[in-house]
Amino acid sequence: MTLDLDPGLLEAQLRELALEARAHRFEVAPNPCVGAGILSGGRLVARGFHEHWGGAHAELQALREADRLGIPLAERDALLVTLEPCSSFGKTPPCTEAVIEAGLRRVVVGATDPDPRHRGQGLERLRGAGVEVVELPTGSPLEQTSPHFLRWTSPARTRSRRPWVVAKWAQTMTGQLVPPPEVGEGRWISGPEALEEVQVLRSRVDAILTGSGTVLADDPRLTVRGPAAAGLTEGPGRVVLDTDLRTPPEAKLLRAPGPDERGGPLLFFARTDIDPVRARRLVEASEAPGIEVTTARMADRTHFDLRDVLERLWERGVRRLMVEAGPSLLQALFDAGLVDQVRIYTGSVRGGEGPTLGPWLAQARLEQRMDSEVGTMARLDAFVS
Ligand SMILES: NC(=O)c1ccc[n+]([C@@H]2O[C@H](COP(=O)([O-])OP(=O)(O)OC[C@H]3O[C@@H](n4cnc5c(N)ncnc54)[C@H](OP(=O)(O)O)[C@@H]3O)[C@@H](O)[C@H]2O)c1
């Protein structure tokens, strides 16, 4: 430890950054919550946070903020960061390189990367480039800042090779996912604010998964539209579990996305012995770029083995997946223990149709639960342990 830095003060500053970073936990997971700050004259003068999956890392955000505020390099005494900077290419370039390029001479780190494949490498890279690294292992322990990330990087989870699954649904006051026929054409529960938020959520996942029940009932497009689409080159992949390929050729999913709409490749899971003519007809009916019919192991005559489906999506590069499905697929995913995170919107709609996920919710172990309001709806975010 260099003597001109007060470890007690640094720890307090790291804790402060960690607390602020945690506010973004449901947007960044499975990534860890990370905060960073530029220290100048003993004060944090610029801060940055990893705010959402696929977004800029905290170190970069803090450096940008320091630039925006015009803080000269000579006055940047150190970069504080709650977690070891990454040193490999992921969704963004390595942060170690940004720190080195920015000319910072000292970095204070509150926790090391728990993943044995990366642990210590970022610190080594910085030291190798002549940056002084100060480690404060009790500064911002991951057990407090990001328990979800510890689970994600645990040996058991690393071996399972399946994406982080966010289950999102809207329900009525009775917990039903289908409103009464006279409300929202029997389909819509969500208000405009929640619908807009869902567009943002879609823009921050690698793919969206649904079941044939939803495609047949709702005819969704599963694309990103409105302001959330701006800046996206491609939308998330769209995945449908459709054992018998019942999706009709006129389904909106198959249409070419409009100019302000982003829709990624379409992937249909159908049974192995599906009639090839039926599959070809679906592919030929599609105007959407990139459509494929594939298969997965069946759990029984009509249902896919969902773990196998998820593993196949992982092989295709899907790391964060959102499920926008009806109660059948959601319940099956819960039963198989394959859901990591939930977002539930409850609207002020009375009654409804079909099953509820209430029994599952009543016994689920929800962690770090956050209740909030979006327009006229109640929103619940939580991790599932
Ligand atoms: N409130 C909301 O957030 C929300 C969201 C979406 C949908 N919905 C509503 O939900 C209703 C549809 O419900 P749903 O339960 O029929 O739709 P779903 O869960 O989206 O789709 C279920 C279908 O997926 C296929 N599937 C394949 N493997 C499966 C597996 N292992 N487990 C479960 N399903 C598997 C099965 O059809 P195949 O045998 O044909 O493959 C199954 O019937 C609609 O009324 C819609 O409006 C509500």
CSV table of C-alpha atoms and ligand atoms in Angstrom, one decimal:
chain,number,residue,atom,x,y,z
A,1,MET,CA,0.0,0.0,0.0
A,2,THR,CA,1.4,3.4,-0.9
A,3,LEU,CA,1.5,5.7,2.1
A,4,ASP,CA,-0.1,8.8,0.6
A,5,LEU,CA,-3.4,6.9,0.3
A,6,ASP,CA,-5.6,6.4,3.3
A,7,PRO,CA,-6.9,2.7,3.2
A,8,GLY,CA,-9.8,3.5,5.5
A,9,LEU,CA,-11.0,6.3,3.2
A,10,LEU,CA,-10.4,4.2,0.1
A,11,GLU,CA,-12.5,1.4,1.5
A,12,ALA,CA,-15.3,3.8,2.3
A,13,GLN,CA,-15.2,5.2,-1.2
A,14,LEU,CA,-15.2,1.7,-2.7
A,15,ARG,CA,-18.2,0.9,-0.6
A,16,GLU,CA,-20.0,4.0,-1.8
A,17,LEU,CA,-19.3,3.1,-5.5
A,18,ALA,CA,-20.4,-0.5,-4.9
A,19,LEU,CA,-23.7,0.6,-3.4
A,20,GLU,CA,-24.4,2.9,-6.3
A,21,ALA,CA,-23.4,0.1,-8.8
A,22,ARG,CA,-25.9,-2.3,-7.2
A,23,ALA,CA,-28.8,-0.2,-8.4
A,24,HIS,CA,-28.1,-1.6,-11.8
A,25,ARG,CA,-28.0,-5.3,-10.8
A,26,PHE,CA,-31.1,-6.4,-12.7
A,27,GLU,CA,-29.9,-4.7,-15.9
A,28,VAL,CA,-26.3,-6.0,-15.9
A,29,ALA,CA,-26.8,-9.6,-14.6
A,30,PRO,CA,-25.2,-12.0,-15.2
A,31,ASN,CA,-22.3,-9.5,-15.3
A,32,PRO,CA,-21.2,-8.1,-11.9
A,33,CYS,CA,-22.2,-4.7,-10.6
A,34,VAL,CA,-19.2,-2.5,-10.9
A,35,GLY,CA,-18.5,1.1,-10.0
A,36,ALA,CA,-15.4,3.2,-10.7
A,37,GLY,CA,-14.3,6.6,-9.8
A,38,ILE,CA,-11.4,9.0,-10.4
A,39,LEU,CA,-9.6,10.1,-7.2
A,40,SER,CA,-8.3,13.6,-7.1
A,41,GLY,CA,-7.0,15.3,-4.0
A,42,GLY,CA,-8.6,12.5,-1.8
A,43,ARG,CA,-12.1,13.0,-3.4
A,44,LEU,CA,-14.0,11.1,-6.0
A,45,VAL,CA,-14.4,13.7,-8.7
A,46,ALA,CA,-15.8,11.5,-11.6
A,47,ARG,CA,-17.8,8.3,-11.3
A,48,GLY,CA,-19.0,5.7,-13.7
A,49,PHE,CA,-21.0,2.5,-13.5
A,50,HIS,CA,-21.7,-0.6,-15.6
A,51,GLU,CA,-25.3,0.2,-16.2
A,52,HIS,CA,-26.6,-2.5,-18.5
A,53,TRP,CA,-25.7,-5.8,-20.2
A,54,GLY,CA,-23.6,-5.0,-23.3
A,55,GLY,CA,-23.0,-1.4,-22.2
A,56,ALA,CA,-19.7,0.3,-21.4
A,57,HIS,CA,-17.9,-0.9,-18.3
A,58,ALA,CA,-17.6,1.3,-15.2
A,59,GLU,CA,-13.9,2.2,-15.8
A,60,LEU,CA,-14.7,3.5,-19.2
A,61,GLN,CA,-17.7,5.5,-17.9
A,62,ALA,CA,-15.6,7.1,-15.2
A,63,LEU,CA,-12.8,8.0,-17.6
A,64,ARG,CA,-15.4,9.5,-20.0
A,65,GLU,CA,-16.9,11.5,-17.1
A,66,ALA,CA,-13.5,12.8,-16.1
A,67,ASP,CA,-12.9,13.9,-19.7
A,68,ARG,CA,-16.3,15.5,-19.8
A,69,LEU,CA,-15.5,17.5,-16.7
A,70,GLY,CA,-12.1,18.5,-18.1
A,71,ILE,CA,-10.1,17.0,-15.2
A,72,PRO,CA,-6.4,17.2,-16.3
A,73,LEU,CA,-4.4,14.0,-16.2
A,74,ALA,CA,-2.0,15.5,-13.7
A,75,GLU,CA,-4.9,15.8,-11.2
A,76,ARG,CA,-6.1,12.2,-11.6
A,77,ASP,CA,-4.4,10.5,-8.7
A,78,ALA,CA,-5.9,7.1,-9.1
A,79,LEU,CA,-8.7,5.1,-10.6
A,80,LEU,CA,-10.8,3.3,-8.0
A,81,VAL,CA,-12.7,0.3,-9.2
A,82,THR,CA,-14.8,-2.1,-7.2
A,83,LEU,CA,-13.7,-5.1,-9.3
A,84,GLU,CA,-10.5,-6.0,-11.1
A,85,PRO,CA,-10.6,-4.5,-14.7
A,86,CYS,CA,-11.3,-7.0,-17.4
A,87,SER,CA,-8.4,-7.9,-19.7
A,88,SER,CA,-10.1,-9.8,-22.4
A,89,PHE,CA,-12.5,-9.0,-25.2
A,90,GLY,CA,-16.2,-9.6,-24.4
A,91,LYS,CA,-19.1,-7.4,-25.5
A,92,THR,CA,-16.6,-4.5,-25.1
A,93,PRO,CA,-12.8,-4.2,-25.5
A,94,PRO,CA,-10.7,-4.9,-22.4
A,95,CYS,CA,-10.8,-2.1,-19.7
A,96,THR,CA,-7.1,-2.6,-18.9
A,97,GLU,CA,-6.2,-1.1,-22.3
A,98,ALA,CA,-8.5,1.9,-21.8
A,99,VAL,CA,-6.9,2.5,-18.4
A,100,ILE,CA,-3.3,2.2,-19.7
A,101,GLU,CA,-4.2,4.5,-22.7
A,102,ALA,CA,-5.7,7.1,-20.5
A,103,GLY,CA,-2.3,7.4,-18.8
A,104,LEU,CA,-3.4,6.6,-15.2
A,105,ARG,CA,-0.5,5.7,-13.0
A,106,ARG,CA,-2.4,4.0,-10.2
A,107,VAL,CA,-5.4,1.8,-9.8
A,108,VAL,CA,-7.1,0.8,-6.6
A,109,VAL,CA,-9.1,-2.5,-6.8
A,110,GLY,CA,-11.8,-3.6,-4.3
A,111,ALA,CA,-12.1,-7.3,-5.4
A,112,THR,CA,-10.4,-9.7,-7.8
A,113,ASP,CA,-12.2,-11.5,-10.6
A,114,PRO,CA,-13.7,-14.8,-9.1
A,115,ASP,CA,-13.4,-16.6,-12.4
A,116,PRO,CA,-10.2,-18.7,-12.2
A,117,ARG,CA,-9.8,-18.3,-16.0
A,118,HIS,CA,-9.4,-14.5,-15.5
A,119,ARG,CA,-8.4,-14.0,-11.9
A,120,GLY,CA,-5.4,-11.7,-11.5
A,121,GLN,CA,-4.9,-11.3,-15.2
A,122,GLY,CA,-6.2,-7.7,-15.4
A,123,LEU,CA,-3.9,-6.7,-12.5
A,124,GLU,CA,-1.0,-8.4,-14.1
A,125,ARG,CA,-1.6,-6.6,-17.3
A,126,LEU,CA,-1.7,-3.2,-15.6
A,127,ARG,CA,1.4,-3.9,-13.6
A,128,GLY,CA,3.2,-5.0,-16.7
A,129,ALA,CA,2.4,-1.6,-18.3
A,130,GLY,CA,3.9,0.2,-15.3
A,131,VAL,CA,0.6,1.0,-13.5
A,132,GLU,CA,0.8,0.8,-9.7
A,133,VAL,CA,-2.0,-1.5,-8.5
A,134,VAL,CA,-3.3,-1.3,-5.0
A,135,GLU,CA,-5.5,-4.2,-3.9
A,136,LEU,CA,-8.0,-3.7,-1.1
A,137,PRO,CA,-9.6,-7.2,-0.9
A,138,THR,CA,-12.1,-6.1,1.8
A,139,GLY,CA,-13.1,-3.0,-0.2
A,140,SER,CA,-16.0,-4.2,-2.2
A,141,PRO,CA,-16.4,-8.0,-1.7
A,142,LEU,CA,-18.5,-9.7,-4.4
A,143,GLU,CA,-20.5,-11.5,-1.7
A,144,GLN,CA,-22.0,-8.1,-1.0
A,145,THR,CA,-21.9,-6.4,-4.4
A,146,SER,CA,-22.8,-9.2,-6.8
A,147,PRO,CA,-23.8,-12.6,-5.2
A,148,HIS,CA,-25.5,-13.4,-8.6
A,149,PHE,CA,-22.1,-13.1,-10.3
A,150,LEU,CA,-20.5,-15.5,-7.8
A,151,ARG,CA,-23.2,-18.1,-8.7
A,152,TRP,CA,-22.7,-17.4,-12.5
A,153,THR,CA,-19.0,-18.0,-12.2
A,154,SER,CA,-19.2,-21.0,-9.8
A,155,PRO,CA,-17.7,-24.3,-11.2
A,156,ALA,CA,-21.2,-25.9,-11.3
A,157,ARG,CA,-22.7,-23.1,-13.4
A,158,THR,CA,-19.7,-22.7,-15.6
A,159,ARG,CA,-19.9,-26.4,-16.5
A,160,SER,CA,-23.6,-26.2,-17.3
A,161,ARG,CA,-23.1,-23.9,-20.3
A,162,ARG,CA,-26.6,-22.4,-20.5
A,163,PRO,CA,-27.6,-18.7,-20.8
A,164,TRP,CA,-28.7,-16.4,-17.9
A,165,VAL,CA,-32.5,-16.6,-18.2
A,166,VAL,CA,-34.7,-13.6,-17.4
A,167,ALA,CA,-38.4,-14.6,-17.2
A,168,LYS,CA,-40.6,-11.6,-17.9
A,169,TRP,CA,-44.4,-11.5,-17.8
A,170,ALA,CA,-47.4,-9.3,-17.1
A,171,GLN,CA,-50.2,-10.5,-14.9
A,172,THR,CA,-53.6,-9.3,-13.7
A,173,MET,CA,-54.5,-8.6,-10.1
A,174,THR,CA,-55.4,-12.3,-9.7
A,175,GLY,CA,-51.9,-13.3,-11.1
A,176,GLN,CA,-53.3,-14.5,-14.4
A,177,LEU,CA,-51.3,-13.9,-17.6
A,178,VAL,CA,-54.3,-13.6,-19.9
A,179,PRO,CA,-56.7,-10.8,-19.2
A,180,PRO,CA,-60.5,-11.2,-19.5
A,181,PRO,CA,-61.7,-11.1,-23.1
A,182,GLU,CA,-63.1,-7.5,-22.8
A,183,VAL,CA,-59.7,-6.1,-21.7
A,184,GLY,CA,-56.9,-5.3,-24.1
A,185,GLU,CA,-58.5,-7.5,-26.9
A,186,GLY,CA,-58.0,-10.3,-24.5
A,187,ARG,CA,-54.2,-10.0,-24.9
A,188,TRP,CA,-52.8,-6.8,-23.3
A,189,ILE,CA,-52.3,-6.2,-19.6
A,190,SER,CA,-49.4,-3.8,-19.8
A,191,GLY,CA,-49.7,0.0,-19.9
A,192,PRO,CA,-47.6,2.1,-22.3
A,193,GLU,CA,-44.8,2.8,-19.8
A,194,ALA,CA,-44.2,-0.9,-19.2
A,195,LEU,CA,-44.4,-1.7,-22.9
A,196,GLU,CA,-41.7,0.9,-23.5
A,197,GLU,CA,-39.6,-0.6,-20.8
A,198,VAL,CA,-39.9,-4.0,-22.4
A,199,GLN,CA,-38.5,-2.6,-25.6
A,200,VAL,CA,-35.4,-1.5,-23.7
A,201,LEU,CA,-35.2,-4.9,-22.0
A,202,ARG,CA,-35.4,-6.6,-25.4
A,203,SER,CA,-32.6,-4.4,-26.7
A,204,ARG,CA,-30.3,-5.7,-23.9
A,205,VAL,CA,-30.6,-9.5,-24.4
A,206,ASP,CA,-29.0,-11.7,-26.9
A,207,ALA,CA,-32.3,-13.5,-27.7
A,208,ILE,CA,-36.0,-13.8,-26.8
A,209,LEU,CA,-37.6,-17.2,-26.3
A,210,THR,CA,-41.3,-17.9,-26.6
A,211,GLY,CA,-43.6,-20.9,-27.1
A,212,SER,CA,-46.0,-21.7,-29.9
A,213,GLY,CA,-49.0,-20.9,-27.6
A,214,THR,CA,-48.0,-17.3,-27.5
A,215,VAL,CA,-47.3,-17.1,-31.3
A,216,LEU,CA,-50.7,-18.5,-32.1
A,217,ALA,CA,-52.6,-16.4,-29.5
A,218,ASP,CA,-50.8,-13.1,-29.7
A,219,ASP,CA,-49.0,-13.0,-33.1
A,220,PRO,CA,-46.0,-11.1,-31.6
A,221,ARG,CA,-43.1,-9.7,-33.6
A,222,LEU,CA,-40.6,-9.9,-30.7
A,223,THR,CA,-38.6,-7.0,-32.3
A,224,VAL,CA,-37.2,-3.8,-30.7
A,225,ARG,CA,-39.1,-0.7,-31.7
A,226,GLY,CA,-39.2,3.0,-30.8
A,227,PRO,CA,-36.3,4.8,-29.1
A,228,ALA,CA,-34.8,1.5,-27.8
A,229,ALA,CA,-34.1,0.5,-31.4
A,230,ALA,CA,-31.9,3.6,-32.1
A,231,GLY,CA,-28.3,2.6,-32.2
A,232,LEU,CA,-29.0,-1.1,-32.5
A,233,THR,CA,-27.6,-2.7,-35.7
A,234,GLU,CA,-29.3,-5.9,-35.1
A,235,GLY,CA,-32.1,-6.9,-32.7
A,236,PRO,CA,-32.0,-9.9,-30.4
A,237,GLY,CA,-32.4,-13.3,-31.9
A,238,ARG,CA,-36.0,-14.7,-31.8
A,239,VAL,CA,-36.6,-18.3,-30.7
A,240,VAL,CA,-39.8,-20.2,-30.9
A,241,LEU,CA,-40.5,-23.7,-29.4
A,242,ASP,CA,-42.9,-25.0,-32.0
A,243,THR,CA,-42.9,-28.8,-31.9
A,244,ASP,CA,-45.2,-29.3,-34.8
A,245,LEU,CA,-44.4,-26.0,-36.6
A,246,ARG,CA,-47.9,-24.7,-36.2
A,247,THR,CA,-46.8,-21.1,-36.8
A,248,PRO,CA,-48.8,-19.9,-39.8
A,249,PRO,CA,-47.0,-18.4,-42.8
A,250,GLU,CA,-48.8,-15.1,-42.3
A,251,ALA,CA,-47.4,-14.7,-38.7
A,252,LYS,CA,-46.0,-11.2,-38.0
A,253,LEU,CA,-42.7,-12.8,-36.8
A,254,LEU,CA,-42.0,-13.8,-40.4
A,255,ARG,CA,-42.4,-10.3,-41.8
A,256,ALA,CA,-39.4,-8.1,-42.6
A,257,PRO,CA,-38.7,-5.7,-39.7
A,258,GLY,CA,-39.7,-2.1,-40.6
A,259,PRO,CA,-37.1,0.7,-40.9
A,260,ASP,CA,-37.3,1.6,-37.2
A,261,GLU,CA,-37.6,-1.9,-36.0
A,262,ARG,CA,-34.8,-4.3,-35.1
A,263,GLY,CA,-35.4,-8.1,-35.2
A,264,GLY,CA,-32.6,-10.6,-35.1
A,265,PRO,CA,-32.5,-14.1,-36.7
A,266,LEU,CA,-35.4,-16.4,-36.2
A,267,LEU,CA,-34.9,-19.9,-34.8
A,268,PHE,CA,-37.7,-22.5,-34.6
A,269,PHE,CA,-37.3,-25.6,-32.6
A,270,ALA,CA,-39.4,-28.4,-34.1
A,271,ARG,CA,-39.5,-32.2,-33.5
A,272,THR,CA,-36.8,-34.2,-35.3
A,273,ASP,CA,-39.2,-36.0,-37.6
A,274,ILE,CA,-41.0,-32.8,-38.7
A,275,ASP,CA,-42.2,-33.0,-42.3
A,276,PRO,CA,-39.5,-31.3,-44.3
A,277,VAL,CA,-42.1,-29.8,-46.7
A,278,ARG,CA,-43.7,-28.1,-43.7
A,279,ALA,CA,-40.4,-26.7,-42.6
A,280,ARG,CA,-39.5,-25.5,-46.1
A,281,ARG,CA,-42.9,-23.8,-46.4
A,282,LEU,CA,-42.3,-21.8,-43.2
A,283,VAL,CA,-38.8,-20.8,-44.3
A,284,GLU,CA,-40.0,-19.8,-47.8
A,285,ALA,CA,-42.9,-17.7,-46.2
A,286,SER,CA,-40.4,-15.7,-44.2
A,287,GLU,CA,-39.3,-12.2,-45.3
A,288,ALA,CA,-37.3,-11.9,-42.1
A,289,PRO,CA,-33.5,-12.2,-42.6
A,290,GLY,CA,-32.0,-15.4,-41.2
A,291,ILE,CA,-34.6,-18.1,-40.4
A,292,GLU,CA,-33.7,-21.6,-39.4
A,293,VAL,CA,-35.6,-24.7,-38.2
A,294,THR,CA,-33.6,-26.8,-35.8
A,295,THR,CA,-34.3,-29.4,-33.2
A,296,ALA,CA,-33.5,-30.4,-29.6
A,297,ARG,CA,-33.9,-33.5,-27.4
A,298,MET,CA,-37.5,-34.2,-26.5
A,299,ALA,CA,-38.5,-34.7,-22.8
A,300,ASP,CA,-41.7,-36.4,-24.0
A,301,ARG,CA,-43.7,-36.7,-27.1
A,302,THR,CA,-44.8,-33.0,-27.1
A,303,HIS,CA,-42.2,-31.1,-25.1
A,304,PHE,CA,-38.6,-30.2,-25.6
A,305,ASP,CA,-36.0,-30.9,-22.9
A,306,LEU,CA,-35.6,-27.3,-22.0
A,307,ARG,CA,-32.0,-27.7,-20.6
A,308,ASP,CA,-31.0,-29.1,-24.0
A,309,VAL,CA,-32.7,-26.1,-25.8
A,310,LEU,CA,-30.8,-23.7,-23.6
A,311,GLU,CA,-27.5,-25.5,-24.2
A,312,ARG,CA,-28.1,-25.3,-27.9
A,313,LEU,CA,-28.7,-21.5,-27.6
A,314,TRP,CA,-25.5,-21.2,-25.6
A,315,GLU,CA,-23.6,-22.9,-28.4
A,316,ARG,CA,-25.0,-20.2,-30.7
A,317,GLY,CA,-23.6,-17.5,-28.5
A,318,VAL,CA,-26.6,-16.6,-26.4
A,319,ARG,CA,-25.6,-15.6,-22.9
A,320,ARG,CA,-28.5,-13.5,-21.7
A,321,LEU,CA,-31.9,-14.7,-22.7
A,322,MET,CA,-35.3,-13.2,-22.0
A,323,VAL,CA,-38.4,-15.4,-21.9
A,324,GLU,CA,-41.6,-13.8,-23.1
A,325,ALA,CA,-44.0,-16.7,-23.1
A,326,GLY,CA,-47.3,-17.9,-21.7
A,327,PRO,CA,-47.8,-19.8,-18.5
A,328,SER,CA,-46.9,-23.3,-19.9
A,329,LEU,CA,-43.4,-22.6,-21.0
A,330,LEU,CA,-42.7,-20.3,-18.0
A,331,GLN,CA,-43.9,-22.9,-15.5
A,332,ALA,CA,-41.9,-25.6,-17.3
A,333,LEU,CA,-38.7,-23.5,-17.0
A,334,PHE,CA,-39.4,-22.8,-13.3
A,335,ASP,CA,-40.0,-26.5,-12.7
A,336,ALA,CA,-36.7,-27.4,-14.3
A,337,GLY,CA,-34.9,-24.7,-12.2
A,338,LEU,CA,-33.7,-22.9,-15.3
A,339,VAL,CA,-34.7,-19.3,-14.4
A,340,ASP,CA,-32.2,-16.9,-13.0
A,341,GLN,CA,-34.1,-13.7,-12.8
A,342,VAL,CA,-37.7,-12.5,-12.9
A,343,ARG,CA,-39.4,-9.3,-13.9
A,344,ILE,CA,-43.1,-9.3,-13.2
A,345,TYR,CA,-45.5,-6.5,-14.1
A,346,THR,CA,-48.8,-6.6,-12.3
A,347,GLY,CA,-51.5,-4.4,-13.8
A,348,SER,CA,-54.7,-3.1,-12.3
A,349,VAL,CA,-56.8,-5.5,-14.4
A,350,ARG,CA,-59.4,-7.6,-12.5
A,351,GLY,CA,-59.7,-11.3,-13.1
A,352,GLY,CA,-58.3,-13.1,-16.1
A,353,GLU,CA,-58.0,-16.4,-17.7
A,354,GLY,CA,-55.8,-19.5,-17.4
A,355,PRO,CA,-53.3,-20.5,-14.8
A,356,THR,CA,-51.2,-18.3,-12.6
A,357,LEU,CA,-47.6,-18.6,-11.5
A,358,GLY,CA,-48.7,-17.8,-8.0
A,359,PRO,CA,-47.9,-21.3,-6.5
A,360,TRP,CA,-44.4,-21.2,-7.9
A,361,LEU,CA,-43.9,-17.6,-6.7
A,362,ALA,CA,-45.1,-18.5,-3.2
A,363,GLN,CA,-42.3,-21.1,-2.7
A,364,ALA,CA,-39.6,-19.5,-4.9
A,365,ARG,CA,-36.5,-18.2,-3.2
A,366,LEU,CA,-36.3,-14.7,-4.5
A,367,GLU,CA,-33.1,-12.7,-3.8
A,368,GLN,CA,-32.4,-8.9,-3.7
A,369,ARG,CA,-36.1,-8.3,-4.5
A,370,MET,CA,-36.9,-4.8,-5.7
A,371,ASP,CA,-40.5,-3.5,-5.9
A,372,SER,CA,-41.3,-0.4,-7.9
A,373,GLU,CA,-44.0,1.3,-10.0
A,374,VAL,CA,-44.1,1.8,-13.7
A,375,GLY,CA,-47.0,3.9,-14.8
A,376,THR,CA,-50.1,2.2,-13.4
A,377,MET,CA,-48.3,-1.1,-12.9
A,378,ALA,CA,-46.4,-2.7,-10.1
A,379,ARG,CA,-43.0,-4.1,-11.1
A,380,LEU,CA,-41.1,-6.8,-9.2
A,381,ASP,CA,-37.5,-7.6,-10.0
A,382,ALA,CA,-35.6,-10.4,-8.3
A,383,PHE,CA,-33.0,-13.1,-8.7
A,384,VAL,CA,-34.0,-16.7,-8.3
A,385,SER,CA,-31.6,-18.7,-6.2
B,1,LIG,N1,-49.0,-11.9,-19.7
B,1,LIG,C1,-47.9,-12.2,-20.4
B,1,LIG,O1,-46.8,-11.7,-20.1
B,1,LIG,C2,-48.0,-13.2,-21.5
B,1,LIG,C3,-46.9,-13.4,-22.3
B,1,LIG,C4,-47.0,-14.4,-23.4
B,1,LIG,C5,-48.2,-15.0,-23.6
B,1,LIG,N2,-49.2,-14.7,-22.8
B,1,LIG,C6,-50.5,-15.4,-23.0
B,1,LIG,O2,-50.3,-16.8,-22.8
B,1,LIG,C7,-51.2,-17.5,-23.6
B,1,LIG,C8,-50.5,-18.7,-24.2
B,1,LIG,O3,-50.1,-19.5,-23.2
B,1,LIG,P1,-49.3,-20.9,-23.4
B,1,LIG,O4,-49.0,-21.4,-22.1
B,1,LIG,O5,-50.1,-21.7,-24.4
B,1,LIG,O6,-48.1,-20.4,-24.3
B,1,LIG,P2,-46.5,-20.6,-24.3
B,1,LIG,O7,-46.1,-21.0,-22.9
B,1,LIG,O8,-45.9,-19.5,-24.9
B,1,LIG,O9,-46.3,-21.9,-25.3
B,1,LIG,C9,-46.6,-23.1,-24.9
B,1,LIG,C10,-46.2,-24.1,-26.0
B,1,LIG,O10,-44.8,-24.2,-26.2
B,1,LIG,C11,-44.5,-25.5,-26.7
B,1,LIG,N3,-43.5,-26.2,-25.9
B,1,LIG,C12,-42.5,-26.9,-26.4
B,1,LIG,N4,-41.8,-27.5,-25.4
B,1,LIG,C13,-42.3,-27.0,-24.3
B,1,LIG,C14,-41.9,-27.3,-22.9
B,1,LIG,N5,-40.9,-28.0,-22.6
B,1,LIG,N6,-42.7,-26.7,-22.0
B,1,LIG,C15,-43.7,-25.9,-22.3
B,1,LIG,N7,-44.1,-25.6,-23.5
B,1,LIG,C16,-43.4,-26.2,-24.5
B,1,LIG,C17,-45.8,-26.3,-26.6
B,1,LIG,O11,-46.4,-26.2,-27.9
B,1,LIG,P3,-46.1,-27.2,-29.1
B,1,LIG,O12,-46.4,-28.6,-28.6
B,1,LIG,O13,-46.9,-26.7,-30.2
B,1,LIG,O14,-44.7,-27.0,-29.4
B,1,LIG,C18,-46.6,-25.5,-25.6
B,1,LIG,O15,-48.0,-25.7,-25.8
B,1,LIG,C19,-51.8,-16.6,-24.6
B,1,LIG,O16,-53.2,-16.3,-24.3
B,1,LIG,C20,-51.0,-15.3,-24.5
B,1,LIG,O17,-51.7,-14.2,-24.6
B,1,LIG,C21,-49.2,-13.9,-21.8
